[in-house]
mmCIF file of C-alpha atoms in Angstrom:
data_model
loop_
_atom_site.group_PDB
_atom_site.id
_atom_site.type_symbol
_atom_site.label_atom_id
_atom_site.label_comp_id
_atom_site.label_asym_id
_atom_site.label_seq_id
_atom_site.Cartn_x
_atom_site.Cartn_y
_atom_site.Cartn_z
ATOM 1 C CA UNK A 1 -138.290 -268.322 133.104
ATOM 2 C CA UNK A 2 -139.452 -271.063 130.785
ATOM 3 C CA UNK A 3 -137.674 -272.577 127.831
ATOM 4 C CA UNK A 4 -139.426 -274.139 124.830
ATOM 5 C CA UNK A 5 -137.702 -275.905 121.559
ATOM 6 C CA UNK A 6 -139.672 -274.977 118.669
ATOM 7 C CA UNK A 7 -140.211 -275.629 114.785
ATOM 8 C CA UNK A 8 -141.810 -273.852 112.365
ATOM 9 C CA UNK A 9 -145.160 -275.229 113.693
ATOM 10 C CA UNK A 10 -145.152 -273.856 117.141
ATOM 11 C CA UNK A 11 -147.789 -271.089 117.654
ATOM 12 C CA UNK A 12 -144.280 -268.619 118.955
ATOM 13 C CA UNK A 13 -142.795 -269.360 115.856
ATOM 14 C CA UNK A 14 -143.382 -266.311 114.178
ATOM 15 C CA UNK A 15 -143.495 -263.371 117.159
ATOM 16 C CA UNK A 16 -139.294 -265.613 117.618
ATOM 17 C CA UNK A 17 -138.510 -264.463 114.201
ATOM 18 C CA UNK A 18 -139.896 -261.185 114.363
ATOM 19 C CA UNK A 19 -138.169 -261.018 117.921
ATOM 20 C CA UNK A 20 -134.878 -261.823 116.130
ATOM 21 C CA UNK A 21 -135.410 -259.795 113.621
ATOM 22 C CA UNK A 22 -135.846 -256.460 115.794
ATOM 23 C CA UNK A 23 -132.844 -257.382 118.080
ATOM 24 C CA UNK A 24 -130.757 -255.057 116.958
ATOM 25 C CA UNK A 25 -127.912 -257.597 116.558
ATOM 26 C CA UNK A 26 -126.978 -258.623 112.665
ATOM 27 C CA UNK A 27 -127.443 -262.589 113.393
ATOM 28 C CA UNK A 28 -131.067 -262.092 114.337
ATOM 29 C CA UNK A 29 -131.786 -260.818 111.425
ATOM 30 C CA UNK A 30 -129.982 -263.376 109.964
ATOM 31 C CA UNK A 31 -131.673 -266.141 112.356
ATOM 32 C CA UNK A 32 -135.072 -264.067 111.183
ATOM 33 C CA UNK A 33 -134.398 -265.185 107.444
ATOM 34 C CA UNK A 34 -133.448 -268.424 108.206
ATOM 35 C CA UNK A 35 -136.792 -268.988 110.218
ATOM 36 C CA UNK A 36 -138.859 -267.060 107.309
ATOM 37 C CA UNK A 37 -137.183 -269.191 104.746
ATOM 38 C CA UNK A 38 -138.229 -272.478 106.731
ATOM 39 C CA UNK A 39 -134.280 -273.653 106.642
ATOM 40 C CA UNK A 40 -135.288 -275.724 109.858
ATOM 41 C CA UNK A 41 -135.574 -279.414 109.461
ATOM 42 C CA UNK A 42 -135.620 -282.924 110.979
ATOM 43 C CA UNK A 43 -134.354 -281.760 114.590
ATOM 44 C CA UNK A 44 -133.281 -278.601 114.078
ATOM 45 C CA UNK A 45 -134.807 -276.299 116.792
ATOM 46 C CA UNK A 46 -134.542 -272.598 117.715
ATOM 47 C CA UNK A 47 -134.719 -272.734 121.830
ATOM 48 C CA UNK A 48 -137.112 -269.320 123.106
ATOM 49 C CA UNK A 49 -136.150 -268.175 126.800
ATOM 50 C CA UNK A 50 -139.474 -267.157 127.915
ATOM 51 C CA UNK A 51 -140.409 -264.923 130.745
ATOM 52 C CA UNK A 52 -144.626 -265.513 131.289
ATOM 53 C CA UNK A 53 -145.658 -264.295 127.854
ATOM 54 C CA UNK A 54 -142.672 -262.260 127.274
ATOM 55 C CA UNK A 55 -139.276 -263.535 124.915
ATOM 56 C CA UNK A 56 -136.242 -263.088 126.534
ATOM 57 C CA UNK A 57 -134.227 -264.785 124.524
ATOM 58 C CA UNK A 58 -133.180 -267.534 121.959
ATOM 59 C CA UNK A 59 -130.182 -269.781 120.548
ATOM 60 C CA UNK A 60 -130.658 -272.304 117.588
ATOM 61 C CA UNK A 61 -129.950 -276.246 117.549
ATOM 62 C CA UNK A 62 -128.627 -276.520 114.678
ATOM 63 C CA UNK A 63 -126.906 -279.387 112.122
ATOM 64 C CA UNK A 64 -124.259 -276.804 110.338
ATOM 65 C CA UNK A 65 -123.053 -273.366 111.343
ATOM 66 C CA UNK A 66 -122.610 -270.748 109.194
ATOM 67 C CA UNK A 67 -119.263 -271.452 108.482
ATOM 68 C CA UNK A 68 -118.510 -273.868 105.359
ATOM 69 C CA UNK A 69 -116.706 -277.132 105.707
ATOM 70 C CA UNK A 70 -116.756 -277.695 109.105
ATOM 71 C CA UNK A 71 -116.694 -281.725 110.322
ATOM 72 C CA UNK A 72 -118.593 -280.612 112.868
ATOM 73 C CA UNK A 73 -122.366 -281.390 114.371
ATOM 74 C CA UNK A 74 -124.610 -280.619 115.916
ATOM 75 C CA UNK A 75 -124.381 -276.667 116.816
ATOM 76 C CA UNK A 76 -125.598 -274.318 119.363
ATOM 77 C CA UNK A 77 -125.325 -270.855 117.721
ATOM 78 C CA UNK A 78 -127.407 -267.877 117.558
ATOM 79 C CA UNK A 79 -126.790 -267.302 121.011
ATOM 80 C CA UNK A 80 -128.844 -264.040 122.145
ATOM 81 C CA UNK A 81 -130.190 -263.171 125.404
ATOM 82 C CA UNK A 82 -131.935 -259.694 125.975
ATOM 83 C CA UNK A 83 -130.090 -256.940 127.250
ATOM 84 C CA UNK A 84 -132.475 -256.598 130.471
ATOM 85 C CA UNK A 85 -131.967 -259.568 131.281
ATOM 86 C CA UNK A 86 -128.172 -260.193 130.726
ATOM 87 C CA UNK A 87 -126.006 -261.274 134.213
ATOM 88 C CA UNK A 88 -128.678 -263.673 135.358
ATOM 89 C CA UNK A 89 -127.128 -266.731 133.905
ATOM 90 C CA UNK A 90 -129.975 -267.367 131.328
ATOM 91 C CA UNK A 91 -127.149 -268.301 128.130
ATOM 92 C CA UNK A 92 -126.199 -270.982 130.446
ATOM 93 C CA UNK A 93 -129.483 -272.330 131.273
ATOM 94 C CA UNK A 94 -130.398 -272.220 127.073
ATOM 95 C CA UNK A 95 -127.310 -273.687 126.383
ATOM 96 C CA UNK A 96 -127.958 -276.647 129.184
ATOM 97 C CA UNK A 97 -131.150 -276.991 127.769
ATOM 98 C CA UNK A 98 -130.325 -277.290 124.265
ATOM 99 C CA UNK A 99 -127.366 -280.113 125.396
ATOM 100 C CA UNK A 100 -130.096 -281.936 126.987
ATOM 101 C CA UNK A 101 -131.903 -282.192 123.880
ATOM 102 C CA UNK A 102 -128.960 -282.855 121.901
ATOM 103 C CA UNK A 103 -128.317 -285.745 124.320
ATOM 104 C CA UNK A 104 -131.452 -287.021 124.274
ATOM 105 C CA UNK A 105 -131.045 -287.635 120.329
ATOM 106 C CA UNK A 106 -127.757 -289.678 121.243
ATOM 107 C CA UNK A 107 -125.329 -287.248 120.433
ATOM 108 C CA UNK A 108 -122.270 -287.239 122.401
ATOM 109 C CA UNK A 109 -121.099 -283.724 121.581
ATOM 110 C CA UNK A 110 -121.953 -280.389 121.025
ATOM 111 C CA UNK A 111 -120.094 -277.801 118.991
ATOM 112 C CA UNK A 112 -120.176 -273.641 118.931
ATOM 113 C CA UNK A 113 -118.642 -271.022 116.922
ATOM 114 C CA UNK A 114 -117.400 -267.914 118.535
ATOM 115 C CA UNK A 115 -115.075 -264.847 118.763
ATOM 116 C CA UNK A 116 -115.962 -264.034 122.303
ATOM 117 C CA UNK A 117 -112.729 -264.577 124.972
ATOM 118 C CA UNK A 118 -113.795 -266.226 127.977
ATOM 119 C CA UNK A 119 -117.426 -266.426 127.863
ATOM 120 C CA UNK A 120 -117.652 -269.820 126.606
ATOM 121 C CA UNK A 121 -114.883 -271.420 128.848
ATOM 122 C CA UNK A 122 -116.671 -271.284 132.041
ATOM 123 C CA UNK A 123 -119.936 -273.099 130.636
ATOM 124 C CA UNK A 124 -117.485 -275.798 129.893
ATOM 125 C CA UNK A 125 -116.497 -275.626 126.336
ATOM 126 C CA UNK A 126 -112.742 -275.735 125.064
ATOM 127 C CA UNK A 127 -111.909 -274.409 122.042
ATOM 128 C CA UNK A 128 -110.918 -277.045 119.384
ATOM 129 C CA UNK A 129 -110.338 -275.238 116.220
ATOM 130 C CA UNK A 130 -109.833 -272.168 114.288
ATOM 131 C CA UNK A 131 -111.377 -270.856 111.411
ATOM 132 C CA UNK A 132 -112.012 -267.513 108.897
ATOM 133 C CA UNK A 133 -116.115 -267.164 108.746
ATOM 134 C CA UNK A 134 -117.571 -265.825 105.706
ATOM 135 C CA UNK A 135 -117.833 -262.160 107.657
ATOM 136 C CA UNK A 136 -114.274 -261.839 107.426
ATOM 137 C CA UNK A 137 -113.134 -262.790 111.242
ATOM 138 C CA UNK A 138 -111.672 -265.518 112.868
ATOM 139 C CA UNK A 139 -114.154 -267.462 114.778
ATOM 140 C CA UNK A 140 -112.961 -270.538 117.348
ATOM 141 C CA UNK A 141 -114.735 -273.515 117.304
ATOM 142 C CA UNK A 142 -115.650 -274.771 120.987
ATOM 143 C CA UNK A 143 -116.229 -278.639 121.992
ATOM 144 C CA UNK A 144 -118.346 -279.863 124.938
ATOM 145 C CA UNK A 145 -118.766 -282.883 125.497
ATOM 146 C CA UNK A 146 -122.539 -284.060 126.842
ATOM 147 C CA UNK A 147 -122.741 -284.951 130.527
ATOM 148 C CA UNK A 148 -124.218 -288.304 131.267
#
């Protein structure tokens, strides 16, 4: 398995949105408008799990989430890893890629949203707030800090 960070002018861009979009999960398609709409800048990325030629997977790197007023950056969200592929530890190897990245732009921290128990804790996040998302749950707000 390979993983890429893209923008809008990578040559995957567009078979990653139309993957998203045909996920069968509601924030694909919302990850699919976002990447249609070009709302991707500076060093925003959306990281592709690749498997030879094959997508197996993506999160996004991200300056806001989708909840408003947060004091909170950067973001990991979008989280989505194939379902024949799930068990094999791939969310933790796009989410330690994405920190690398994020580290390698100096930041010191990197935030997630989430309504999942448990899955996030053993990657090492900790859950530092609470908040109501736009979609009418309760979403926790997780914290890791980047390894040096």
């Amino acid at each position: 398995m390979d993983i890429q960070l893209i923008t809008q002018k990578h040559v995957l861009w567009d078979n990653v949105k139309e993957y998203a979009r045909g996920c069968g999960w509601s924030s694909g398609k919302i990850l699919a408008e976002d990447m249609e709409k070009q709302r991707f800048s500076d060093w925003e990325r959306v990281a592709v799990l690749l498997e030879g030629e094959s997508l197996r997977g993506y999160c996004t790197i991200i300056r806001e989430e989708a909840i408003p007023d947060m004091p909170y950056t950067p973001f990991i969200g979008t989280l989505y890893i194939d379902e024949s592929c799930r068990g094999m530890r791939l969310g933790q190897r796009l989410l330690t890629a994405s920190m690398d990245y994020l580290k390698s732009l100096g930041f010191e921290k990197a935030y997630l949203i989430s309504d999942h128990e448990n899955l996030y804790e053993k990657y090492g996040f900790r859950v530092i707030d609470r908040r109501m998302a736009p979609w009418g749950r309760e979403e926790k707000v997780y914290v890791q800090e980047i390894g040096e």
